[in-house]
PDB file of C-alpha atoms and ligand atoms in Angstrom:
ATOM      1  CA  UNK A   1       0.000   0.000   0.000  1.00  0.00           C
ATOM      2  CA  UNK A   2       1.289   3.433  -0.951  1.00  0.00           C
ATOM      3  CA  UNK A   3       1.963   5.710   2.025  1.00  0.00           C
ATOM      4  CA  UNK A   4       0.359   9.061   2.616  1.00  0.00           C
ATOM      5  CA  UNK A   5       2.171  11.785   4.568  1.00  0.00           C
ATOM      6  CA  UNK A   6       0.888  15.177   5.598  1.00  0.00           C
ATOM      7  CA  UNK A   7       3.399  17.995   5.443  1.00  0.00           C
ATOM      8  CA  UNK A   8       2.997  19.287   8.979  1.00  0.00           C
ATOM      9  CA  UNK A   9       2.093  22.964   9.337  1.00  0.00           C
ATOM     10  CA  UNK A  10       3.397  25.269  12.041  1.00  0.00           C
ATOM     11  CA  UNK A  11       0.850  27.179  14.114  1.00  0.00           C
ATOM     12  CA  UNK A  12       1.951  30.741  14.789  1.00  0.00           C
ATOM     13  CA  UNK A  13       0.560  33.323  17.153  1.00  0.00           C
ATOM     14  CA  UNK A  14      -0.391  36.659  15.641  1.00  0.00           C
ATOM     15  CA  UNK A  15       3.051  38.109  16.537  1.00  0.00           C
ATOM     16  CA  UNK A  16       4.865  35.365  14.614  1.00  0.00           C
ATOM     17  CA  UNK A  17       5.931  33.301  17.639  1.00  0.00           C
ATOM     18  CA  UNK A  18       5.399  29.535  17.395  1.00  0.00           C
ATOM     19  CA  UNK A  19       2.342  28.070  19.091  1.00  0.00           C
ATOM     20  CA  UNK A  20       3.472  24.578  20.057  1.00  0.00           C
ATOM     21  CA  UNK A  21       0.034  23.612  21.384  1.00  0.00           C
ATOM     22  CA  UNK A  22      -1.381  24.319  17.937  1.00  0.00           C
ATOM     23  CA  UNK A  23       1.319  22.133  16.397  1.00  0.00           C
ATOM     24  CA  UNK A  24       0.312  19.327  18.758  1.00  0.00           C
ATOM     25  CA  UNK A  25      -3.327  19.709  17.736  1.00  0.00           C
ATOM     26  CA  UNK A  26      -2.464  19.363  14.055  1.00  0.00           C
ATOM     27  CA  UNK A  27      -0.411  16.252  14.765  1.00  0.00           C
ATOM     28  CA  UNK A  28      -3.351  14.796  16.691  1.00  0.00           C
ATOM     29  CA  UNK A  29      -5.821  15.614  13.923  1.00  0.00           C
ATOM     30  CA  UNK A  30      -3.590  13.909  11.376  1.00  0.00           C
ATOM     31  CA  UNK A  31      -3.352  10.803  13.508  1.00  0.00           C
ATOM     32  CA  UNK A  32      -6.854  10.565  14.970  1.00  0.00           C
ATOM     33  CA  UNK A  33      -8.973  11.862  12.081  1.00  0.00           C
ATOM     34  CA  UNK A  34      -6.820  11.430   8.975  1.00  0.00           C
ATOM     35  CA  UNK A  35      -5.224   8.151  10.122  1.00  0.00           C
ATOM     36  CA  UNK A  36      -2.192   9.370   8.252  1.00  0.00           C
ATOM     37  CA  UNK A  37       0.739   7.031   7.551  1.00  0.00           C
ATOM     38  CA  UNK A  38       3.339   9.657   8.249  1.00  0.00           C
ATOM     39  CA  UNK A  39       4.260  13.289   8.827  1.00  0.00           C
ATOM     40  CA  UNK A  40       6.881  15.386   7.048  1.00  0.00           C
ATOM     41  CA  UNK A  41       8.068  17.823   9.692  1.00  0.00           C
ATOM     42  CA  UNK A  42       9.994  21.006   8.982  1.00  0.00           C
ATOM     43  CA  UNK A  43       9.273  21.364   5.277  1.00  0.00           C
ATOM     44  CA  UNK A  44       7.990  24.217   3.155  1.00  0.00           C
ATOM     45  CA  UNK A  45       4.469  23.768   4.514  1.00  0.00           C
ATOM     46  CA  UNK A  46       5.897  24.101   8.022  1.00  0.00           C
ATOM     47  CA  UNK A  47       7.232  27.543   6.995  1.00  0.00           C
ATOM     48  CA  UNK A  48      10.530  26.220   8.316  1.00  0.00           C
ATOM     49  CA  UNK A  49      12.875  28.307   6.239  1.00  0.00           C
ATOM     50  CA  UNK A  50      11.712  31.301   8.285  1.00  0.00           C
ATOM     51  CA  UNK A  51      12.394  29.762  11.705  1.00  0.00           C
ATOM     52  CA  UNK A  52      15.290  29.882  14.159  1.00  0.00           C
ATOM     53  CA  UNK A  53      17.200  26.735  15.056  1.00  0.00           C
ATOM     54  CA  UNK A  54      15.575  26.735  18.488  1.00  0.00           C
ATOM     55  CA  UNK A  55      12.077  27.000  17.014  1.00  0.00           C
ATOM     56  CA  UNK A  56      12.799  24.150  14.615  1.00  0.00           C
ATOM     57  CA  UNK A  57      14.067  21.962  17.453  1.00  0.00           C
ATOM     58  CA  UNK A  58      10.991  22.670  19.561  1.00  0.00           C
ATOM     59  CA  UNK A  59       8.706  21.696  16.680  1.00  0.00           C
ATOM     60  CA  UNK A  60      10.661  18.504  15.973  1.00  0.00           C
ATOM     61  CA  UNK A  61      10.423  17.569  19.659  1.00  0.00           C
ATOM     62  CA  UNK A  62       6.722  18.281  20.056  1.00  0.00           C
ATOM     63  CA  UNK A  63       5.831  16.472  16.815  1.00  0.00           C
ATOM     64  CA  UNK A  64       7.863  13.459  17.893  1.00  0.00           C
ATOM     65  CA  UNK A  65       6.259  13.329  21.347  1.00  0.00           C
ATOM     66  CA  UNK A  66       2.721  13.849  20.119  1.00  0.00           C
ATOM     67  CA  UNK A  67       3.051  11.248  17.381  1.00  0.00           C
ATOM     68  CA  UNK A  68       4.165   8.714  19.983  1.00  0.00           C
ATOM     69  CA  UNK A  69       5.023   6.079  17.390  1.00  0.00           C
ATOM     70  CA  UNK A  70       1.582   6.197  15.734  1.00  0.00           C
ATOM     71  CA  UNK A  71       2.889   7.449  12.376  1.00  0.00           C
ATOM     72  CA  UNK A  72       6.173   7.395  10.488  1.00  0.00           C
ATOM     73  CA  UNK A  73       8.156  10.623  10.780  1.00  0.00           C
ATOM     74  CA  UNK A  74      10.512  12.391   8.388  1.00  0.00           C
ATOM     75  CA  UNK A  75      12.365  15.502   9.593  1.00  0.00           C
ATOM     76  CA  UNK A  76      13.363  18.062   6.960  1.00  0.00           C
ATOM     77  CA  UNK A  77      16.642  19.481   8.281  1.00  0.00           C
ATOM     78  CA  UNK A  78      18.022  21.150   5.157  1.00  0.00           C
ATOM     79  CA  UNK A  79      19.165  24.723   5.480  1.00  0.00           C
ATOM     80  CA  UNK A  80      21.410  27.199   3.692  1.00  0.00           C
ATOM     81  CA  UNK A  81      23.375  27.181   6.924  1.00  0.00           C
ATOM     82  CA  UNK A  82      25.075  23.797   6.656  1.00  0.00           C
ATOM     83  CA  UNK A  83      26.129  23.877  10.309  1.00  0.00           C
ATOM     84  CA  UNK A  84      22.487  24.235  11.276  1.00  0.00           C
ATOM     85  CA  UNK A  85      21.475  21.370   8.974  1.00  0.00           C
ATOM     86  CA  UNK A  86      24.118  19.125  10.571  1.00  0.00           C
ATOM     87  CA  UNK A  87      23.077  20.126  14.072  1.00  0.00           C
ATOM     88  CA  UNK A  88      19.422  19.421  13.295  1.00  0.00           C
ATOM     89  CA  UNK A  89      20.229  16.086  11.658  1.00  0.00           C
ATOM     90  CA  UNK A  90      21.974  14.989  14.869  1.00  0.00           C
ATOM     91  CA  UNK A  91      19.212  16.434  17.030  1.00  0.00           C
ATOM     92  CA  UNK A  92      16.328  14.616  15.326  1.00  0.00           C
ATOM     93  CA  UNK A  93      18.305  11.390  15.044  1.00  0.00           C
ATOM     94  CA  UNK A  94      18.933  11.478  18.804  1.00  0.00           C
ATOM     95  CA  UNK A  95      15.232  12.176  19.364  1.00  0.00           C
ATOM     96  CA  UNK A  96      14.396   9.000  17.437  1.00  0.00           C
ATOM     97  CA  UNK A  97      13.272  10.207  13.996  1.00  0.00           C
ATOM     98  CA  UNK A  98      13.639   7.199  11.679  1.00  0.00           C
ATOM     99  CA  UNK A  99      14.314   9.295   8.565  1.00  0.00           C
ATOM    100  CA  UNK A 100      15.533  12.747   7.601  1.00  0.00           C
ATOM    101  CA  UNK A 101      15.276  14.834   4.477  1.00  0.00           C
ATOM    102  CA  UNK A 102      17.118  17.896   3.253  1.00  0.00           C
ATOM    103  CA  UNK A 103      16.195  20.405   0.608  1.00  0.00           C
ATOM    104  CA  UNK A 104      18.784  20.985  -2.107  1.00  0.00           C
ATOM    105  CA  UNK A 105      20.760  24.101  -1.132  1.00  0.00           C
ATOM    106  CA  UNK A 106      19.364  27.046  -3.040  1.00  0.00           C
ATOM    107  CA  UNK A 107      19.849  30.757  -3.853  1.00  0.00           C
ATOM    108  CA  UNK A 108      23.624  30.753  -4.560  1.00  0.00           C
ATOM    109  CA  UNK A 109      23.520  28.572  -7.637  1.00  0.00           C
ATOM    110  CA  UNK A 110      25.736  25.932  -6.047  1.00  0.00           C
ATOM    111  CA  UNK A 111      27.638  23.489  -8.261  1.00  0.00           C
ATOM    112  CA  UNK A 112      26.741  19.811  -8.140  1.00  0.00           C
ATOM    113  CA  UNK A 113      29.997  19.062  -6.287  1.00  0.00           C
ATOM    114  CA  UNK A 114      28.953  21.562  -3.612  1.00  0.00           C
ATOM    115  CA  UNK A 115      25.474  20.020  -3.400  1.00  0.00           C
ATOM    116  CA  UNK A 116      26.973  16.553  -3.039  1.00  0.00           C
ATOM    117  CA  UNK A 117      29.297  17.772  -0.326  1.00  0.00           C
ATOM    118  CA  UNK A 118      26.321  19.332   1.500  1.00  0.00           C
ATOM    119  CA  UNK A 119      24.437  16.015   1.617  1.00  0.00           C
ATOM    120  CA  UNK A 120      27.466  13.971   2.586  1.00  0.00           C
ATOM    121  CA  UNK A 121      28.347  16.461   5.350  1.00  0.00           C
ATOM    122  CA  UNK A 122      24.821  16.379   6.789  1.00  0.00           C
ATOM    123  CA  UNK A 123      25.041  12.603   7.023  1.00  0.00           C
ATOM    124  CA  UNK A 124      28.586  12.417   8.387  1.00  0.00           C
ATOM    125  CA  UNK A 125      28.446  10.810  11.797  1.00  0.00           C
ATOM    126  CA  UNK A 126      24.637  10.650  11.686  1.00  0.00           C
ATOM    127  CA  UNK A 127      23.181   7.171  11.868  1.00  0.00           C
ATOM    128  CA  UNK A 128      20.054   7.798   9.833  1.00  0.00           C
ATOM    129  CA  UNK A 129      18.544   7.559   6.353  1.00  0.00           C
ATOM    130  CA  UNK A 130      17.904  10.599   4.175  1.00  0.00           C
ATOM    131  CA  UNK A 131      15.613  11.435   1.283  1.00  0.00           C
ATOM    132  CA  UNK A 132      16.617  14.295  -1.007  1.00  0.00           C
ATOM    133  CA  UNK A 133      14.033  17.060  -1.046  1.00  0.00           C
ATOM    134  CA  UNK A 134      13.883  18.071  -4.700  1.00  0.00           C
ATOM    135  CA  UNK A 135      11.639  21.042  -5.469  1.00  0.00           C
ATOM    136  CA  UNK A 136      13.102  22.811  -8.526  1.00  0.00           C
ATOM    137  CA  UNK A 137      10.261  25.331  -8.857  1.00  0.00           C
ATOM    138  CA  UNK A 138      11.182  26.889  -5.507  1.00  0.00           C
ATOM    139  CA  UNK A 139      14.925  26.198  -5.323  1.00  0.00           C
ATOM    140  CA  UNK A 140      15.931  26.540  -8.971  1.00  0.00           C
ATOM    141  CA  UNK A 141      17.922  23.303  -8.516  1.00  0.00           C
ATOM    142  CA  UNK A 142      16.913  20.603 -11.006  1.00  0.00           C
ATOM    143  CA  UNK A 143      18.986  17.473 -10.397  1.00  0.00           C
ATOM    144  CA  UNK A 144      19.513  15.145 -13.366  1.00  0.00           C
ATOM    145  CA  UNK A 145      19.153  11.376 -13.418  1.00  0.00           C
ATOM    146  CA  UNK A 146      22.934  10.935 -13.269  1.00  0.00           C
ATOM    147  CA  UNK A 147      23.216  13.410 -10.410  1.00  0.00           C
ATOM    148  CA  UNK A 148      20.628  11.469  -8.399  1.00  0.00           C
ATOM    149  CA  UNK A 149      22.696   8.351  -9.130  1.00  0.00           C
ATOM    150  CA  UNK A 150      25.828  10.057  -7.818  1.00  0.00           C
ATOM    151  CA  UNK A 151      24.079  11.172  -4.624  1.00  0.00           C
ATOM    152  CA  UNK A 152      22.773   7.627  -4.128  1.00  0.00           C
ATOM    153  CA  UNK A 153      26.390   6.435  -3.945  1.00  0.00           C
ATOM    154  CA  UNK A 154      26.085   7.417  -0.296  1.00  0.00           C
ATOM    155  CA  UNK A 155      24.191   4.384   1.080  1.00  0.00           C
ATOM    156  CA  UNK A 156      22.430   6.543   3.663  1.00  0.00           C
ATOM    157  CA  UNK A 157      20.642   8.432   0.868  1.00  0.00           C
ATOM    158  CA  UNK A 158      17.639   6.228   0.289  1.00  0.00           C
ATOM    159  CA  UNK A 159      15.197   8.229  -1.772  1.00  0.00           C
ATOM    160  CA  UNK A 160      13.645  11.445  -3.014  1.00  0.00           C
ATOM    161  CA  UNK A 161      10.795  13.674  -2.068  1.00  0.00           C
ATOM    162  CA  UNK A 162       9.959  14.443  -5.656  1.00  0.00           C
ATOM    163  CA  UNK A 163       8.123  17.774  -5.908  1.00  0.00           C
ATOM    164  CA  UNK A 164       8.457  18.211  -9.638  1.00  0.00           C
ATOM    165  CA  UNK A 165       6.085  18.128 -12.589  1.00  0.00           C
ATOM    166  CA  UNK A 166       8.711  16.467 -14.813  1.00  0.00           C
ATOM    167  CA  UNK A 167       7.141  13.051 -15.299  1.00  0.00           C
ATOM    168  CA  UNK A 168       9.693  11.970 -17.889  1.00  0.00           C
ATOM    169  CA  UNK A 169      12.414  12.312 -15.268  1.00  0.00           C
ATOM    170  CA  UNK A 170      10.220  10.619 -12.663  1.00  0.00           C
ATOM    171  CA  UNK A 171       9.796   7.590 -14.929  1.00  0.00           C
ATOM    172  CA  UNK A 172      13.548   7.484 -15.595  1.00  0.00           C
ATOM    173  CA  UNK A 173      14.319   7.728 -11.862  1.00  0.00           C
ATOM    174  CA  UNK A 174      11.795   5.024 -10.941  1.00  0.00           C
ATOM    175  CA  UNK A 175      13.106   2.736 -13.663  1.00  0.00           C
ATOM    176  CA  UNK A 176      16.774   3.183 -12.728  1.00  0.00           C
ATOM    177  CA  UNK A 177      16.297   3.000  -8.968  1.00  0.00           C
ATOM    178  CA  UNK A 178      13.524   0.466  -8.349  1.00  0.00           C
ATOM    179  CA  UNK A 179      14.522   0.100  -4.683  1.00  0.00           C
ATOM    180  CA  UNK A 180      14.693   3.777  -3.756  1.00  0.00           C
ATOM    181  CA  UNK A 181      11.873   5.450  -1.854  1.00  0.00           C
ATOM    182  CA  UNK A 182      10.127   8.014  -4.046  1.00  0.00           C
ATOM    183  CA  UNK A 183       7.476  10.183  -2.435  1.00  0.00           C
ATOM    184  CA  UNK A 184       5.558  12.473  -4.726  1.00  0.00           C
ATOM    185  CA  UNK A 185       5.199  16.114  -3.693  1.00  0.00           C
ATOM    186  CA  UNK A 186       2.572  17.721  -5.901  1.00  0.00           C
ATOM    187  CA  UNK A 187      -0.823  16.765  -4.497  1.00  0.00           C
ATOM    188  CA  UNK A 188      -2.632  17.876  -7.659  1.00  0.00           C
ATOM    189  CA  UNK A 189      -0.518  15.427  -9.726  1.00  0.00           C
ATOM    190  CA  UNK A 190      -0.818  12.429  -7.439  1.00  0.00           C
ATOM    191  CA  UNK A 191      -2.585  10.125  -9.901  1.00  0.00           C
ATOM    192  CA  UNK A 192       0.018  10.397 -12.702  1.00  0.00           C
ATOM    193  CA  UNK A 193       2.716   9.944 -10.056  1.00  0.00           C
ATOM    194  CA  UNK A 194       0.975   6.794  -8.794  1.00  0.00           C
ATOM    195  CA  UNK A 195       0.938   5.508 -12.376  1.00  0.00           C
ATOM    196  CA  UNK A 196       4.735   5.860 -12.385  1.00  0.00           C
ATOM    197  CA  UNK A 197       4.919   3.756  -9.246  1.00  0.00           C
ATOM    198  CA  UNK A 198       5.886   6.242  -6.557  1.00  0.00           C
ATOM    199  CA  UNK A 199       5.863   4.775  -3.047  1.00  0.00           C
ATOM    200  CA  UNK A 200       3.527   7.410  -1.699  1.00  0.00           C
ATOM    201  CA  UNK A 201       3.055  11.126  -1.374  1.00  0.00           C
ATOM    202  CA  UNK A 202       3.752  14.028   0.951  1.00  0.00           C
ATOM    203  CA  UNK A 203       1.506  17.068   0.797  1.00  0.00           C
ATOM    204  CA  UNK A 204       0.126  20.158   2.433  1.00  0.00           C
ATOM    205  CA  UNK A 205      -3.446  19.657   1.258  1.00  0.00           C
ATOM    206  CA  UNK A 206      -3.618  16.173   2.821  1.00  0.00           C
ATOM    207  CA  UNK A 207      -3.802  17.843   6.238  1.00  0.00           C
ATOM    208  CA  UNK A 208      -7.513  18.288   5.541  1.00  0.00           C
ATOM    209  CA  UNK A 209      -8.171  16.006   2.597  1.00  0.00           C
ATOM    210  CA  UNK A 210      -6.358  12.773   3.532  1.00  0.00           C
ATOM    211  CA  UNK A 211      -9.454  10.532   3.749  1.00  0.00           C
ATOM    212  CA  UNK A 212     -10.435  11.323   0.129  1.00  0.00           C
ATOM    213  CA  UNK A 213      -6.846  10.814  -1.044  1.00  0.00           C
ATOM    214  CA  UNK A 214      -6.592   7.473   0.739  1.00  0.00           C
ATOM    215  CA  UNK A 215      -9.727   6.427  -1.111  1.00  0.00           C
ATOM    216  CA  UNK A 216      -8.100   7.467  -4.386  1.00  0.00           C
ATOM    217  CA  UNK A 217      -4.986   5.442  -3.610  1.00  0.00           C
ATOM    218  CA  UNK A 218      -7.118   2.406  -2.692  1.00  0.00           C
ATOM    219  CA  UNK A 219      -9.067   2.733  -5.964  1.00  0.00           C
ATOM    220  CA  UNK A 220      -5.816   3.024  -7.921  1.00  0.00           C
ATOM    221  CA  UNK A 221      -4.367  -0.040  -6.211  1.00  0.00           C
ATOM    222  CA  UNK A 222      -7.558  -1.986  -6.918  1.00  0.00           C
ATOM    223  CA  UNK A 223      -7.202  -1.107 -10.605  1.00  0.00           C
ATOM    224  CA  UNK A 224     -10.260   1.168 -10.617  1.00  0.00           C
ATOM    225  CA  UNK A 225      -8.661   4.036 -12.528  1.00  0.00           C
ATOM    226  CA  UNK A 226     -12.003   5.666 -13.342  1.00  0.00           C
ATOM    227  CA  UNK A 227     -12.842   6.032  -9.652  1.00  0.00           C
ATOM    228  CA  UNK A 228      -9.294   7.172  -8.832  1.00  0.00           C
ATOM    229  CA  UNK A 229      -9.542   9.863 -11.493  1.00  0.00           C
ATOM    230  CA  UNK A 230     -12.937  11.058 -10.228  1.00  0.00           C
ATOM    231  CA  UNK A 231     -11.455  11.396  -6.756  1.00  0.00           C
ATOM    232  CA  UNK A 232      -8.392  13.235  -8.117  1.00  0.00           C
ATOM    233  CA  UNK A 233     -10.743  15.619  -9.916  1.00  0.00           C
ATOM    234  CA  UNK A 234     -12.593  16.286  -6.683  1.00  0.00           C
ATOM    235  CA  UNK A 235      -9.283  16.827  -4.859  1.00  0.00           C
ATOM    236  CA  UNK A 236      -8.110  19.141  -7.614  1.00  0.00           C
ATOM    237  CA  UNK A 237     -11.282  21.236  -7.340  1.00  0.00           C
ATOM    238  CA  UNK A 238     -10.470  21.599  -3.644  1.00  0.00           C
ATOM    239  CA  UNK A 239      -6.753  22.302  -4.295  1.00  0.00           C
ATOM    240  CA  UNK A 240      -7.623  24.902  -6.947  1.00  0.00           C
ATOM    241  CA  UNK A 241      -9.955  26.631  -4.483  1.00  0.00           C
ATOM    242  CA  UNK A 242      -7.174  26.590  -1.856  1.00  0.00           C
ATOM    243  CA  UNK A 243      -4.562  27.964  -4.257  1.00  0.00           C
ATOM    244  CA  UNK A 244      -6.912  30.729  -5.395  1.00  0.00           C
ATOM    245  CA  UNK A 245      -7.484  31.749  -1.780  1.00  0.00           C
ATOM    246  CA  UNK A 246      -3.800  31.668  -0.594  1.00  0.00           C
ATOM    247  CA  UNK A 247      -2.783  28.102   0.235  1.00  0.00           C
ATOM    248  CA  UNK A 248      -1.254  27.933   3.706  1.00  0.00           C
ATOM    249  CA  UNK A 249      -3.383  30.555   5.497  1.00  0.00           C
ATOM    250  CA  UNK A 250      -6.498  28.987   4.000  1.00  0.00           C
ATOM    251  CA  UNK A 251      -5.628  25.481   5.204  1.00  0.00           C
ATOM    252  CA  UNK A 252      -5.154  27.027   8.659  1.00  0.00           C
ATOM    253  CA  UNK A 253      -8.487  28.869   8.475  1.00  0.00           C
ATOM    254  CA  UNK A 254     -10.275  25.628   7.562  1.00  0.00           C
ATOM    255  CA  UNK A 255      -8.450  23.811  10.372  1.00  0.00           C
ATOM    256  CA  UNK A 256      -9.827  26.433  12.786  1.00  0.00           C
ATOM    257  CA  UNK A 257     -13.353  25.731  11.526  1.00  0.00           C
ATOM    258  CA  UNK A 258     -12.753  22.070  12.341  1.00  0.00           C
ATOM    259  CA  UNK A 259     -11.807  23.047  15.897  1.00  0.00           C
ATOM    260  CA  UNK A 260      -8.038  22.711  15.412  1.00  0.00           C
ATOM    261  CA  UNK A 261      -5.990  25.708  16.550  1.00  0.00           C
ATOM    262  CA  UNK A 262      -3.748  26.078  13.517  1.00  0.00           C
ATOM    263  CA  UNK A 263      -3.286  29.801  14.109  1.00  0.00           C
ATOM    264  CA  UNK A 264      -1.618  32.207  11.725  1.00  0.00           C
ATOM    265  CA  UNK A 265       1.114  32.052   9.115  1.00  0.00           C
ATOM    266  CA  UNK A 266       4.363  33.885   9.711  1.00  0.00           C
ATOM    267  CA  UNK A 267       5.012  37.107   7.802  1.00  0.00           C
ATOM    268  CA  UNK A 268       5.881  37.690   5.017  1.00  0.00           C
ATOM    269  CA  UNK A 269       3.132  35.056   4.519  1.00  0.00           C
ATOM    270  CA  UNK A 270      -0.272  36.723   4.578  1.00  0.00           C
ATOM    271  CA  UNK A 271      -2.535  37.314   7.538  1.00  0.00           C
ATOM    272  CA  UNK A 272      -6.155  36.422   6.758  1.00  0.00           C
ATOM    273  CA  UNK A 273      -8.229  39.160   5.153  1.00  0.00           C
ATOM    274  CA  UNK A 274     -12.050  39.207   5.280  1.00  0.00           C
ATOM    275  CA  UNK A 275     -12.076  37.954   1.658  1.00  0.00           C
ATOM    276  CA  UNK A 276      -9.817  35.031   2.565  1.00  0.00           C
ATOM    277  CA  UNK A 277     -12.048  34.277   5.542  1.00  0.00           C
ATOM    278  CA  UNK A 278     -15.086  34.169   3.265  1.00  0.00           C
ATOM    279  CA  UNK A 279     -13.214  31.944   0.789  1.00  0.00           C
ATOM    280  CA  UNK A 280     -12.173  29.558   3.568  1.00  0.00           C
ATOM    281  CA  UNK A 281     -15.761  29.355   4.813  1.00  0.00           C
ATOM    282  CA  UNK A 282     -16.885  28.354   1.305  1.00  0.00           C
ATOM    283  CA  UNK A 283     -14.167  25.684   1.072  1.00  0.00           C
ATOM    284  CA  UNK A 284     -15.154  24.336   4.473  1.00  0.00           C
ATOM    285  CA  UNK A 285     -18.829  24.145   3.501  1.00  0.00           C
ATOM    286  CA  UNK A 286     -18.151  22.683   0.072  1.00  0.00           C
ATOM    287  CA  UNK A 287     -15.697  19.938   1.051  1.00  0.00           C
ATOM    288  CA  UNK A 288     -15.736  19.350   4.803  1.00  0.00           C
ATOM    289  CA  UNK A 289     -19.237  19.869   6.200  1.00  0.00           C
TER     290      UNK A 289
HETATM  291  C1  NAY D   1       6.710  20.605   2.005  1.00  0.00           C
HETATM  292  O1  NAY D   1       7.918  20.648   2.133  1.00  0.00           O
HETATM  293  O2  NAY D   1       5.952  20.928   2.903  1.00  0.00           O
HETATM  294  C2  NAY D   1       6.193  20.196   0.713  1.00  0.00           C
HETATM  295  O3  NAY D   1       6.838  20.402  -0.292  1.00  0.00           O
HETATM  296  C3  NAY D   1       4.887  19.525   0.631  1.00  0.00           C
HETATM  297  C4  NAY D   1       4.403  19.513  -0.758  1.00  0.00           C
HETATM  298  C5  NAY D   1       3.664  20.784  -1.039  1.00  0.00           C
HETATM  299  N1  NAY D   1       4.577  21.754  -1.610  1.00  0.00           N
HETATM  300  C6  NAY D   1       4.600  23.025  -1.202  1.00  0.00           C
HETATM  301  C7  NAY D   1       5.692  23.846  -1.764  1.00  0.00           C
HETATM  302  O4  NAY D   1       3.779  23.493  -0.455  1.00  0.00           O
HETATM  303  O5  NAY D   1       1.615  19.735  -1.038  1.00  0.00           O
HETATM  304  C8  NAY D   1       2.468  20.458  -1.879  1.00  0.00           C
HETATM  305  C9  NAY D   1       1.745  21.689  -2.436  1.00  0.00           C
HETATM  306  O6  NAY D   1       1.437  22.580  -1.404  1.00  0.00           O
HETATM  307  C10 NAY D   1       0.454  21.271  -3.126  1.00  0.00           C
HETATM  308  O7  NAY D   1       0.701  20.306  -4.101  1.00  0.00           O
HETATM  309  C11 NAY D   1      -0.264  22.487  -3.751  1.00  0.00           C
HETATM  310  O8  NAY D   1       0.438  22.943  -4.868  1.00  0.00           O
END
């Protein structure tokens, strides 16, 4: 069975400080209501690239405690500050996280040798497995098939979080590395990714929509492609509505309507406007009531 992971969000107070109780509530909702297979902690959806090391550690700790072994956990530790990434990799490994992930280093147009060195340094002295977080649209770093192969020479690098609409490359990667873990990262493209035999998916929109997505995966695995496509269409209507209303703040607004204290996003992400509120209410009524 393919695995479904929610990309865990971070609850913020209005002043931008982290609300750890809200984080706990979202973990609980994912476990108790979504029956999620796993959580991806510290990723883009967690607004992690805007957090201090201390804040990241607190979130990793709380998510680990609250999950209490009821879901698989992956900690995204990647950072432009390699020392921080190494420190976090050690921290989460000591906590007990069974897997880590690191975004490709971005902004400075690093060479592949530098990227390789970054991954190998993060894993040096860390007894854990890592999946590469590849998200070219946000990082500008598009690894090639041969570059993935070179990174996989490190036996601790066991897979990819593949947030990329390049399905040709996905097919090539799956074909060349049948034993690597590939988790798809674009929720709206889950069905074509399933067709290329990914092992599962990680997504922001699953925080609310996981039950419908699990149904889609079950239909796909049972060979009922028509049903799987109908469910993907329904999910994509919901995802389109979210994207048109500002993704992360809207997921949080809908969480609040479900009684989960997801709080605010951190600036420069938007604070909810009355129009966003109204949009979130419509999404709640249309898909979750
Ligand atoms: C992350 O690190 O949290 C993720 O990348 C999760 C994947 C999401 N990507 C981003 C950038 O948010 O779920 C997707 C995405 O939100 C969704 O497909 C809507 O485009």
